[in-house]
Amino acid sequence: MIFDLSFFNLELEAADKNEISKELLSHPAFQAIANHEEHLQRPVWDEESFRIRFATAAEEAPEEWSDWGLAPLFHDRASLEDMKHWIETQQDALSQKIDEWLAKFTNVPQRAELRCIPYVGSYDGGFSPDVGNGAIYLNIPVLSCKEGFLETLVHESYHARMISKETAQLYKKMEENTDPIIQLLFFTFEEGTATLVGYNGSMTTQWPIIPLRTPEEGSEELKQLLQRYKQGELTAQDVFNSFGQTDCCYTAGVYIANSIWEKFGLEGLDIWSSQGNMKTYYEAFRSTPQGADWPELEL
């Protein structure tokens, strides 16, 4: 894994000089974050908005930190510098640890050229633009400690795994499918498996980035939504809209992934991770004790 700290350094330099450089605004990471925010229909991230947020963050008191998380550049500098030093001096050890961690849960190889790009700002703990993408982005201030950093790094590294072209096409078709049920299961299976892998085989963590319900609560909600859809009480779009207001893709997703992991191990998870076979993965879950009463779906 390659740890690319160039954008992080430009942000720290901007806060130090109270001046935003052209290099920062033209950096590929700046555009990647902008695209991510736009995809999630969040407030615009562009040069004008960044300058406004940057100036506001510089003047704010710590207890009034603004959104997008730029204030830590000015008010939590020591923590950012400490994390930067740790990443710089532990790159080889971190890369080996991540490779060993991921290998426990999937046979899909990791990209040798995979880039981890730390940054400050936005709302997420991290993201990878697409499944199989060659870059992952980690929002350092959102990660409360080195353990949280590692879990998030593994989670996003899973998303960036080196899938085949055929599997990448399958994922793309599911993500863009006109059937909302296919879409929601795509997000649930992908995020749920990444969560299980990031938590090192557990459904929960001591270092959560955002508050989440229990896996049991999330899975029960998703099951009820799918049952009501199966019974004709809700349309597929109704289910998707309700699903989008919840944390089900993480909580129900990790519940499903853990059920498959307990019964089938790595080979079970690779039905999704390697093959992208939604129907077989769902049926594998329904064959477990936890999934036995989930509705049959035409996938």
PDB file of C-alpha atoms in Angstrom:
ATOM      1  CA  MET A   1       0.000   0.000   0.000  1.00  0.00           C
ATOM      2  CA  ILE A   2       1.158   3.512  -0.806  1.00  0.00           C
ATOM      3  CA  PHE A   3       0.416   6.224   1.742  1.00  0.00           C
ATOM      4  CA  ASP A   4       0.102   9.489  -0.166  1.00  0.00           C
ATOM      5  CA  LEU A   5       0.265  12.382   2.299  1.00  0.00           C
ATOM      6  CA  SER A   6       0.651  15.130  -0.300  1.00  0.00           C
ATOM      7  CA  PHE A   7      -2.879  16.537   0.021  1.00  0.00           C
ATOM      8  CA  PHE A   8      -2.817  16.255   3.825  1.00  0.00           C
ATOM      9  CA  ASN A   9       0.479  18.188   3.841  1.00  0.00           C
ATOM     10  CA  LEU A  10      -0.981  20.911   1.629  1.00  0.00           C
ATOM     11  CA  GLU A  11      -3.930  21.324   4.002  1.00  0.00           C
ATOM     12  CA  LEU A  12      -1.617  21.562   7.018  1.00  0.00           C
ATOM     13  CA  GLU A  13       0.560  24.065   5.157  1.00  0.00           C
ATOM     14  CA  ALA A  14      -2.503  26.149   4.258  1.00  0.00           C
ATOM     15  CA  ALA A  15      -3.550  26.352   7.900  1.00  0.00           C
ATOM     16  CA  ASP A  16      -0.001  27.179   8.972  1.00  0.00           C
ATOM     17  CA  LYS A  17       0.279  30.049   6.470  1.00  0.00           C
ATOM     18  CA  ASN A  18      -3.442  30.889   6.502  1.00  0.00           C
ATOM     19  CA  GLU A  19      -3.241  30.762   2.722  1.00  0.00           C
ATOM     20  CA  ILE A  20      -4.718  28.193   0.331  1.00  0.00           C
ATOM     21  CA  SER A  21      -2.301  27.254  -2.437  1.00  0.00           C
ATOM     22  CA  LYS A  22      -3.111  26.553  -6.072  1.00  0.00           C
ATOM     23  CA  GLU A  23      -1.539  23.125  -5.591  1.00  0.00           C
ATOM     24  CA  LEU A  24      -4.146  22.259  -2.956  1.00  0.00           C
ATOM     25  CA  LEU A  25      -7.088  23.344  -5.113  1.00  0.00           C
ATOM     26  CA  SER A  26      -5.782  21.511  -8.174  1.00  0.00           C
ATOM     27  CA  HIS A  27      -4.793  18.337  -6.319  1.00  0.00           C
ATOM     28  CA  PRO A  28      -6.616  15.195  -7.566  1.00  0.00           C
ATOM     29  CA  ALA A  29      -7.772  14.478  -4.004  1.00  0.00           C
ATOM     30  CA  PHE A  30      -9.620  17.799  -3.895  1.00  0.00           C
ATOM     31  CA  GLN A  31     -11.666  16.788  -6.934  1.00  0.00           C
ATOM     32  CA  ALA A  32     -12.183  13.257  -5.625  1.00  0.00           C
ATOM     33  CA  ILE A  33     -13.712  14.630  -2.416  1.00  0.00           C
ATOM     34  CA  ALA A  34     -15.822  17.058  -4.446  1.00  0.00           C
ATOM     35  CA  ASN A  35     -17.149  14.203  -6.578  1.00  0.00           C
ATOM     36  CA  HIS A  36     -17.907  12.126  -3.501  1.00  0.00           C
ATOM     37  CA  GLU A  37     -19.853  14.951  -1.868  1.00  0.00           C
ATOM     38  CA  GLU A  38     -21.804  15.572  -5.071  1.00  0.00           C
ATOM     39  CA  HIS A  39     -22.631  11.874  -5.430  1.00  0.00           C
ATOM     40  CA  LEU A  40     -24.114  11.889  -1.928  1.00  0.00           C
ATOM     41  CA  GLN A  41     -26.012  15.130  -2.647  1.00  0.00           C
ATOM     42  CA  ARG A  42     -24.205  17.056   0.056  1.00  0.00           C
ATOM     43  CA  PRO A  43     -23.240  20.755   0.064  1.00  0.00           C
ATOM     44  CA  VAL A  44     -20.988  21.706  -2.826  1.00  0.00           C
ATOM     45  CA  TRP A  45     -17.247  21.237  -2.325  1.00  0.00           C
ATOM     46  CA  ASP A  46     -15.456  23.585  -4.706  1.00  0.00           C
ATOM     47  CA  GLU A  47     -12.883  26.384  -4.531  1.00  0.00           C
ATOM     48  CA  GLU A  48     -15.349  29.040  -3.387  1.00  0.00           C
ATOM     49  CA  SER A  49     -17.027  26.930  -0.718  1.00  0.00           C
ATOM     50  CA  PHE A  50     -13.678  25.595   0.507  1.00  0.00           C
ATOM     51  CA  ARG A  51     -12.314  29.133   0.930  1.00  0.00           C
ATOM     52  CA  ILE A  52     -15.398  30.190   2.873  1.00  0.00           C
ATOM     53  CA  ARG A  53     -15.297  27.162   5.179  1.00  0.00           C
ATOM     54  CA  PHE A  54     -11.537  27.510   5.605  1.00  0.00           C
ATOM     55  CA  ALA A  55     -11.823  31.183   6.675  1.00  0.00           C
ATOM     56  CA  THR A  56     -14.696  30.375   9.040  1.00  0.00           C
ATOM     57  CA  ALA A  57     -12.804  27.474  10.619  1.00  0.00           C
ATOM     58  CA  ALA A  58      -9.746  29.674  11.218  1.00  0.00           C
ATOM     59  CA  GLU A  59     -11.798  32.193  13.180  1.00  0.00           C
ATOM     60  CA  GLU A  60     -14.065  29.857  15.136  1.00  0.00           C
ATOM     61  CA  ALA A  61     -13.680  28.926  18.762  1.00  0.00           C
ATOM     62  CA  PRO A  62     -13.017  25.178  19.252  1.00  0.00           C
ATOM     63  CA  GLU A  63     -16.471  24.608  20.762  1.00  0.00           C
ATOM     64  CA  GLU A  64     -18.076  26.022  17.589  1.00  0.00           C
ATOM     65  CA  TRP A  65     -16.276  23.866  15.021  1.00  0.00           C
ATOM     66  CA  SER A  66     -17.940  24.182  11.646  1.00  0.00           C
ATOM     67  CA  ASP A  67     -19.091  21.398   9.365  1.00  0.00           C
ATOM     68  CA  TRP A  68     -16.795  19.807   6.797  1.00  0.00           C
ATOM     69  CA  GLY A  69     -14.313  19.330   9.635  1.00  0.00           C
ATOM     70  CA  LEU A  70     -11.718  21.920   8.583  1.00  0.00           C
ATOM     71  CA  ALA A  71     -11.464  23.410  12.075  1.00  0.00           C
ATOM     72  CA  PRO A  72      -9.058  20.697  13.357  1.00  0.00           C
ATOM     73  CA  LEU A  73      -6.453  22.126  10.979  1.00  0.00           C
ATOM     74  CA  PHE A  74      -6.350  25.109  13.333  1.00  0.00           C
ATOM     75  CA  HIS A  75      -7.566  23.780  16.691  1.00  0.00           C
ATOM     76  CA  ASP A  76      -6.317  20.184  16.853  1.00  0.00           C
ATOM     77  CA  ARG A  77      -3.023  20.525  15.053  1.00  0.00           C
ATOM     78  CA  ALA A  78      -0.995  18.424  17.503  1.00  0.00           C
ATOM     79  CA  SER A  79      -3.225  15.366  16.973  1.00  0.00           C
ATOM     80  CA  LEU A  80      -3.029  15.716  13.204  1.00  0.00           C
ATOM     81  CA  GLU A  81       0.760  16.042  13.284  1.00  0.00           C
ATOM     82  CA  ASP A  82       1.006  12.998  15.559  1.00  0.00           C
ATOM     83  CA  MET A  83      -1.111  10.906  13.190  1.00  0.00           C
ATOM     84  CA  LYS A  84       0.899  12.113  10.217  1.00  0.00           C
ATOM     85  CA  HIS A  85       4.178  11.127  11.907  1.00  0.00           C
ATOM     86  CA  TRP A  86       2.789   7.699  12.811  1.00  0.00           C
ATOM     87  CA  ILE A  87       1.685   7.001   9.231  1.00  0.00           C
ATOM     88  CA  GLU A  88       4.986   8.235   7.775  1.00  0.00           C
ATOM     89  CA  THR A  89       7.144   6.115  10.071  1.00  0.00           C
ATOM     90  CA  GLN A  90       4.965   2.969  10.082  1.00  0.00           C
ATOM     91  CA  GLN A  91       4.075   2.620   6.403  1.00  0.00           C
ATOM     92  CA  ASP A  92       5.660  -0.794   5.850  1.00  0.00           C
ATOM     93  CA  ALA A  93       4.327  -2.246   9.101  1.00  0.00           C
ATOM     94  CA  LEU A  94       0.842  -0.888   8.384  1.00  0.00           C
ATOM     95  CA  SER A  95       0.852  -2.319   4.863  1.00  0.00           C
ATOM     96  CA  GLN A  96       1.824  -5.784   6.117  1.00  0.00           C
ATOM     97  CA  LYS A  97      -0.777  -5.683   8.884  1.00  0.00           C
ATOM     98  CA  ILE A  98      -3.544  -4.665   6.472  1.00  0.00           C
ATOM     99  CA  ASP A  99      -2.608  -7.397   3.977  1.00  0.00           C
ATOM    100  CA  GLU A 100      -2.654 -10.081   6.683  1.00  0.00           C
ATOM    101  CA  TRP A 101      -5.926  -8.760   8.110  1.00  0.00           C
ATOM    102  CA  LEU A 102      -7.741  -8.775   4.769  1.00  0.00           C
ATOM    103  CA  ALA A 103      -6.400 -12.209   3.777  1.00  0.00           C
ATOM    104  CA  LYS A 104      -8.362 -13.787   6.636  1.00  0.00           C
ATOM    105  CA  PHE A 105     -11.654 -12.849   5.002  1.00  0.00           C
ATOM    106  CA  THR A 106     -11.166 -12.943   1.234  1.00  0.00           C
ATOM    107  CA  ASN A 107      -9.055 -14.637  -1.409  1.00  0.00           C
ATOM    108  CA  VAL A 108      -9.343 -11.568  -3.616  1.00  0.00           C
ATOM    109  CA  PRO A 109      -5.851 -10.049  -3.821  1.00  0.00           C
ATOM    110  CA  GLN A 110      -5.103  -6.530  -2.755  1.00  0.00           C
ATOM    111  CA  ARG A 111      -3.686  -3.993  -5.159  1.00  0.00           C
ATOM    112  CA  ALA A 112       0.043  -3.496  -4.651  1.00  0.00           C
ATOM    113  CA  GLU A 113      -0.369   0.056  -5.952  1.00  0.00           C
ATOM    114  CA  LEU A 114      -3.376   0.849  -3.734  1.00  0.00           C
ATOM    115  CA  ARG A 115      -3.092   4.426  -2.457  1.00  0.00           C
ATOM    116  CA  CYS A 116      -4.301   5.631   0.934  1.00  0.00           C
ATOM    117  CA  ILE A 117      -4.861   9.389   0.853  1.00  0.00           C
ATOM    118  CA  PRO A 118      -5.460  11.054   4.241  1.00  0.00           C
ATOM    119  CA  TYR A 119      -7.321  14.357   4.286  1.00  0.00           C
ATOM    120  CA  VAL A 120      -9.148  16.797   6.565  1.00  0.00           C
ATOM    121  CA  GLY A 121     -12.715  17.859   5.839  1.00  0.00           C
ATOM    122  CA  SER A 122     -16.072  16.498   4.643  1.00  0.00           C
ATOM    123  CA  TYR A 123     -18.316  14.291   6.791  1.00  0.00           C
ATOM    124  CA  ASP A 124     -17.140  10.726   6.245  1.00  0.00           C
ATOM    125  CA  GLY A 125     -14.531   8.696   8.050  1.00  0.00           C
ATOM    126  CA  GLY A 126     -13.392   7.474   4.675  1.00  0.00           C
ATOM    127  CA  PHE A 127     -14.478   6.413   1.223  1.00  0.00           C
ATOM    128  CA  SER A 128     -13.425   4.597  -1.911  1.00  0.00           C
ATOM    129  CA  PRO A 129     -15.033   5.997  -5.085  1.00  0.00           C
ATOM    130  CA  ASP A 130     -16.061   2.601  -6.519  1.00  0.00           C
ATOM    131  CA  VAL A 131     -15.653  -1.072  -5.661  1.00  0.00           C
ATOM    132  CA  GLY A 132     -12.240  -2.068  -6.971  1.00  0.00           C
ATOM    133  CA  ASN A 133     -10.977   1.504  -7.189  1.00  0.00           C
ATOM    134  CA  GLY A 134      -7.246   2.047  -6.778  1.00  0.00           C
ATOM    135  CA  ALA A 135      -7.495   4.768  -4.135  1.00  0.00           C
ATOM    136  CA  ILE A 136      -9.038   5.177  -0.690  1.00  0.00           C
ATOM    137  CA  TYR A 137      -9.487   8.388   1.274  1.00  0.00           C
ATOM    138  CA  LEU A 138      -9.430   8.692   5.075  1.00  0.00           C
ATOM    139  CA  ASN A 139     -10.717  11.741   6.951  1.00  0.00           C
ATOM    140  CA  ILE A 140      -8.202  11.859   9.806  1.00  0.00           C
ATOM    141  CA  PRO A 141     -10.032  14.049  12.405  1.00  0.00           C
ATOM    142  CA  VAL A 142     -13.096  11.795  12.318  1.00  0.00           C
ATOM    143  CA  LEU A 143     -11.003   8.784  13.356  1.00  0.00           C
ATOM    144  CA  SER A 144     -10.730   8.948  17.134  1.00  0.00           C
ATOM    145  CA  CYS A 145      -7.579   6.838  17.521  1.00  0.00           C
ATOM    146  CA  LYS A 146      -5.067   4.648  15.707  1.00  0.00           C
ATOM    147  CA  GLU A 147      -7.294   1.596  16.215  1.00  0.00           C
ATOM    148  CA  GLY A 148     -10.172   3.407  14.514  1.00  0.00           C
ATOM    149  CA  PHE A 149      -7.822   4.432  11.719  1.00  0.00           C
ATOM    150  CA  LEU A 150      -6.822   0.801  11.143  1.00  0.00           C
ATOM    151  CA  GLU A 151     -10.394  -0.466  11.124  1.00  0.00           C
ATOM    152  CA  THR A 152     -11.463   2.199   8.659  1.00  0.00           C
ATOM    153  CA  LEU A 153      -8.396   1.592   6.515  1.00  0.00           C
ATOM    154  CA  VAL A 154      -9.227  -2.129   6.321  1.00  0.00           C
ATOM    155  CA  HIS A 155     -12.899  -1.373   5.602  1.00  0.00           C
ATOM    156  CA  GLU A 156     -12.001   0.908   2.692  1.00  0.00           C
ATOM    157  CA  SER A 157      -9.227  -1.417   1.498  1.00  0.00           C
ATOM    158  CA  TYR A 158     -11.840  -4.155   1.214  1.00  0.00           C
ATOM    159  CA  HIS A 159     -13.903  -1.909  -1.072  1.00  0.00           C
ATOM    160  CA  ALA A 160     -10.779  -1.305  -3.179  1.00  0.00           C
ATOM    161  CA  ARG A 161      -9.958  -5.022  -3.575  1.00  0.00           C
ATOM    162  CA  MET A 162      -8.652  -6.211  -6.954  1.00  0.00           C
ATOM    163  CA  ILE A 163     -11.794  -7.749  -8.431  1.00  0.00           C
ATOM    164  CA  SER A 164     -11.986  -9.071 -11.996  1.00  0.00           C
ATOM    165  CA  LYS A 165     -13.412  -6.959 -14.822  1.00  0.00           C
ATOM    166  CA  GLU A 166     -16.398  -9.291 -15.000  1.00  0.00           C
ATOM    167  CA  THR A 167     -17.176  -8.877 -11.296  1.00  0.00           C
ATOM    168  CA  ALA A 168     -16.694  -5.110 -11.526  1.00  0.00           C
ATOM    169  CA  GLN A 169     -19.303  -5.043 -14.283  1.00  0.00           C
ATOM    170  CA  LEU A 170     -21.699  -7.069 -12.128  1.00  0.00           C
ATOM    171  CA  TYR A 171     -21.325  -4.625  -9.240  1.00  0.00           C
ATOM    172  CA  LYS A 172     -21.888  -1.657 -11.541  1.00  0.00           C
ATOM    173  CA  LYS A 173     -25.069  -3.202 -12.943  1.00  0.00           C
ATOM    174  CA  MET A 174     -26.406  -3.889  -9.449  1.00  0.00           C
ATOM    175  CA  GLU A 175     -25.596  -0.393  -8.187  1.00  0.00           C
ATOM    176  CA  GLU A 176     -27.357   1.172 -11.181  1.00  0.00           C
ATOM    177  CA  ASN A 177     -30.168  -1.371 -11.468  1.00  0.00           C
ATOM    178  CA  THR A 178     -33.653   0.066 -11.962  1.00  0.00           C
ATOM    179  CA  ASP A 179     -34.969  -2.365  -9.337  1.00  0.00           C
ATOM    180  CA  PRO A 180     -34.613  -0.608  -5.953  1.00  0.00           C
ATOM    181  CA  ILE A 181     -34.419  -3.968  -4.146  1.00  0.00           C
ATOM    182  CA  ILE A 182     -31.321  -4.897  -6.144  1.00  0.00           C
ATOM    183  CA  GLN A 183     -29.773  -1.533  -5.328  1.00  0.00           C
ATOM    184  CA  LEU A 184     -30.394  -1.738  -1.597  1.00  0.00           C
ATOM    185  CA  LEU A 185     -29.086  -5.302  -1.375  1.00  0.00           C
ATOM    186  CA  PHE A 186     -25.978  -4.243  -3.290  1.00  0.00           C
ATOM    187  CA  PHE A 187     -25.220  -1.540  -0.721  1.00  0.00           C
ATOM    188  CA  THR A 188     -26.132  -3.846   2.176  1.00  0.00           C
ATOM    189  CA  PHE A 189     -23.925  -6.723   1.060  1.00  0.00           C
ATOM    190  CA  GLU A 190     -20.966  -4.524   0.113  1.00  0.00           C
ATOM    191  CA  GLU A 191     -20.985  -2.287   3.192  1.00  0.00           C
ATOM    192  CA  GLY A 192     -21.910  -5.104   5.536  1.00  0.00           C
ATOM    193  CA  THR A 193     -19.064  -7.337   4.405  1.00  0.00           C
ATOM    194  CA  ALA A 194     -16.618  -4.423   4.524  1.00  0.00           C
ATOM    195  CA  THR A 195     -17.798  -3.689   8.069  1.00  0.00           C
ATOM    196  CA  LEU A 196     -17.285  -7.282   9.215  1.00  0.00           C
ATOM    197  CA  VAL A 197     -13.817  -7.330   7.672  1.00  0.00           C
ATOM    198  CA  GLY A 198     -12.938  -3.934   9.141  1.00  0.00           C
ATOM    199  CA  TYR A 199     -14.067  -5.085  12.582  1.00  0.00           C
ATOM    200  CA  ASN A 200     -11.830  -8.156  12.191  1.00  0.00           C
ATOM    201  CA  GLY A 201     -14.662 -10.675  12.235  1.00  0.00           C
ATOM    202  CA  SER A 202     -16.840  -8.933  14.799  1.00  0.00           C
ATOM    203  CA  MET A 203     -20.205  -7.209  14.286  1.00  0.00           C
ATOM    204  CA  THR A 204     -19.314  -4.289  16.558  1.00  0.00           C
ATOM    205  CA  THR A 205     -16.324  -2.169  17.524  1.00  0.00           C
ATOM    206  CA  GLN A 206     -14.979  -0.251  20.510  1.00  0.00           C
ATOM    207  CA  TRP A 207     -14.078   2.635  18.197  1.00  0.00           C
ATOM    208  CA  PRO A 208     -17.183   3.543  16.150  1.00  0.00           C
ATOM    209  CA  ILE A 209     -16.954   6.471  13.754  1.00  0.00           C
ATOM    210  CA  ILE A 210     -20.688   7.170  13.874  1.00  0.00           C
ATOM    211  CA  PRO A 211     -23.380   5.961  16.278  1.00  0.00           C
ATOM    212  CA  LEU A 212     -25.052   2.799  14.989  1.00  0.00           C
ATOM    213  CA  ARG A 213     -27.873   0.612  16.230  1.00  0.00           C
ATOM    214  CA  THR A 214     -27.135  -2.977  17.102  1.00  0.00           C
ATOM    215  CA  PRO A 215     -26.811  -5.440  14.199  1.00  0.00           C
ATOM    216  CA  GLU A 216     -29.884  -7.231  15.532  1.00  0.00           C
ATOM    217  CA  GLU A 217     -31.959  -4.039  15.386  1.00  0.00           C
ATOM    218  CA  GLY A 218     -30.775  -3.114  11.907  1.00  0.00           C
ATOM    219  CA  SER A 219     -31.338  -6.597  10.506  1.00  0.00           C
ATOM    220  CA  GLU A 220     -34.812  -6.798  12.010  1.00  0.00           C
ATOM    221  CA  GLU A 221     -35.779  -3.532  10.346  1.00  0.00           C
ATOM    222  CA  LEU A 222     -34.505  -4.628   6.944  1.00  0.00           C
ATOM    223  CA  LYS A 223     -36.221  -8.016   7.287  1.00  0.00           C
ATOM    224  CA  GLN A 224     -39.533  -6.325   8.085  1.00  0.00           C
ATOM    225  CA  LEU A 225     -39.194  -4.005   5.099  1.00  0.00           C
ATOM    226  CA  LEU A 226     -38.498  -6.914   2.752  1.00  0.00           C
ATOM    227  CA  GLN A 227     -41.370  -8.942   4.202  1.00  0.00           C
ATOM    228  CA  ARG A 228     -43.804  -6.070   3.712  1.00  0.00           C
ATOM    229  CA  TYR A 229     -42.563  -5.729   0.141  1.00  0.00           C
ATOM    230  CA  LYS A 230     -43.020  -9.464  -0.440  1.00  0.00           C
ATOM    231  CA  GLN A 231     -46.577  -9.246   0.936  1.00  0.00           C
ATOM    232  CA  GLY A 232     -47.444  -6.311  -1.329  1.00  0.00           C
ATOM    233  CA  GLU A 233     -47.750  -3.775   1.493  1.00  0.00           C
ATOM    234  CA  LEU A 234     -44.832  -1.674   0.207  1.00  0.00           C
ATOM    235  CA  THR A 235     -43.475  -1.009  -3.260  1.00  0.00           C
ATOM    236  CA  ALA A 236     -39.813  -1.609  -4.026  1.00  0.00           C
ATOM    237  CA  GLN A 237     -39.301   2.163  -4.074  1.00  0.00           C
ATOM    238  CA  ASP A 238     -41.032   2.519  -0.688  1.00  0.00           C
ATOM    239  CA  VAL A 239     -38.620  -0.038   0.742  1.00  0.00           C
ATOM    240  CA  PHE A 240     -35.613   1.708  -0.769  1.00  0.00           C
ATOM    241  CA  ASN A 241     -36.723   5.118   0.519  1.00  0.00           C
ATOM    242  CA  SER A 242     -37.219   3.793   4.050  1.00  0.00           C
ATOM    243  CA  PHE A 243     -33.954   1.867   3.869  1.00  0.00           C
ATOM    244  CA  GLY A 244     -32.095   5.038   2.879  1.00  0.00           C
ATOM    245  CA  GLN A 245     -33.130   6.737   6.122  1.00  0.00           C
ATOM    246  CA  THR A 246     -31.535   4.018   8.267  1.00  0.00           C
ATOM    247  CA  ASP A 247     -28.137   2.492   9.013  1.00  0.00           C
ATOM    248  CA  CYS A 248     -29.270  -0.885   7.629  1.00  0.00           C
ATOM    249  CA  CYS A 249     -26.531  -1.127   5.018  1.00  0.00           C
ATOM    250  CA  TYR A 250     -24.040  -1.326   7.905  1.00  0.00           C
ATOM    251  CA  THR A 251     -25.997  -2.942  10.733  1.00  0.00           C
ATOM    252  CA  ALA A 252     -28.128  -5.393   8.746  1.00  0.00           C
ATOM    253  CA  GLY A 253     -25.259  -5.881   6.311  1.00  0.00           C
ATOM    254  CA  VAL A 254     -22.774  -6.906   8.985  1.00  0.00           C
ATOM    255  CA  TYR A 255     -25.392  -9.211  10.524  1.00  0.00           C
ATOM    256  CA  ILE A 256     -25.839 -10.973   7.177  1.00  0.00           C
ATOM    257  CA  ALA A 257     -22.086 -11.153   6.547  1.00  0.00           C
ATOM    258  CA  ASN A 258     -21.390 -12.515  10.023  1.00  0.00           C
ATOM    259  CA  SER A 259     -24.078 -15.201   9.638  1.00  0.00           C
ATOM    260  CA  ILE A 260     -22.470 -16.370   6.389  1.00  0.00           C
ATOM    261  CA  TRP A 261     -18.979 -16.146   7.923  1.00  0.00           C
ATOM    262  CA  GLU A 262     -19.997 -18.323  10.871  1.00  0.00           C
ATOM    263  CA  LYS A 263     -21.454 -21.067   8.656  1.00  0.00           C
ATOM    264  CA  PHE A 264     -19.346 -20.947   5.486  1.00  0.00           C
ATOM    265  CA  GLY A 265     -16.182 -19.044   6.415  1.00  0.00           C
ATOM    266  CA  LEU A 266     -14.040 -17.245   3.854  1.00  0.00           C
ATOM    267  CA  GLU A 267     -15.505 -19.152   0.904  1.00  0.00           C
ATOM    268  CA  GLY A 268     -18.979 -17.986   1.863  1.00  0.00           C
ATOM    269  CA  LEU A 269     -17.936 -14.342   2.004  1.00  0.00           C
ATOM    270  CA  ASP A 270     -16.197 -14.701  -1.362  1.00  0.00           C
ATOM    271  CA  ILE A 271     -19.530 -15.507  -2.999  1.00  0.00           C
ATOM    272  CA  TRP A 272     -19.919 -11.748  -2.703  1.00  0.00           C
ATOM    273  CA  SER A 273     -16.350 -10.475  -2.431  1.00  0.00           C
ATOM    274  CA  SER A 274     -15.011 -12.329  -5.452  1.00  0.00           C
ATOM    275  CA  GLN A 275     -17.997 -13.417  -7.528  1.00  0.00           C
ATOM    276  CA  GLY A 276     -20.486 -10.625  -6.882  1.00  0.00           C
ATOM    277  CA  ASN A 277     -23.250 -13.236  -6.914  1.00  0.00           C
ATOM    278  CA  MET A 278     -26.148 -11.519  -5.151  1.00  0.00           C
ATOM    279  CA  LYS A 279     -28.674 -14.367  -5.461  1.00  0.00           C
ATOM    280  CA  THR A 280     -26.321 -17.063  -4.149  1.00  0.00           C
ATOM    281  CA  TYR A 281     -25.080 -14.815  -1.330  1.00  0.00           C
ATOM    282  CA  TYR A 282     -28.631 -14.070  -0.196  1.00  0.00           C
ATOM    283  CA  GLU A 283     -29.592 -17.728  -0.386  1.00  0.00           C
ATOM    284  CA  ALA A 284     -26.479 -18.637   1.610  1.00  0.00           C
ATOM    285  CA  PHE A 285     -27.702 -16.245   4.298  1.00  0.00           C
ATOM    286  CA  ARG A 286     -31.215 -17.737   4.202  1.00  0.00           C
ATOM    287  CA  SER A 287     -29.654 -21.154   4.781  1.00  0.00           C
ATOM    288  CA  THR A 288     -28.222 -19.983   8.121  1.00  0.00           C
ATOM    289  CA  PRO A 289     -30.217 -20.069  11.377  1.00  0.00           C
ATOM    290  CA  GLN A 290     -30.251 -16.248  11.424  1.00  0.00           C
ATOM    291  CA  GLY A 291     -31.672 -15.944   7.914  1.00  0.00           C
ATOM    292  CA  ALA A 292     -34.107 -18.858   7.894  1.00  0.00           C
ATOM    293  CA  ASP A 293     -37.230 -16.674   8.281  1.00  0.00           C
ATOM    294  CA  TRP A 294     -36.198 -13.991   5.787  1.00  0.00           C
ATOM    295  CA  PRO A 295     -38.396 -13.740   2.676  1.00  0.00           C
ATOM    296  CA  GLU A 296     -37.505 -15.448  -0.585  1.00  0.00           C
ATOM    297  CA  LEU A 297     -36.684 -12.855  -3.247  1.00  0.00           C
ATOM    298  CA  GLU A 298     -36.455 -12.985  -7.020  1.00  0.00           C
ATOM    299  CA  LEU A 299     -32.940 -11.661  -7.690  1.00  0.00           C
TER     300      LEU A 299
END
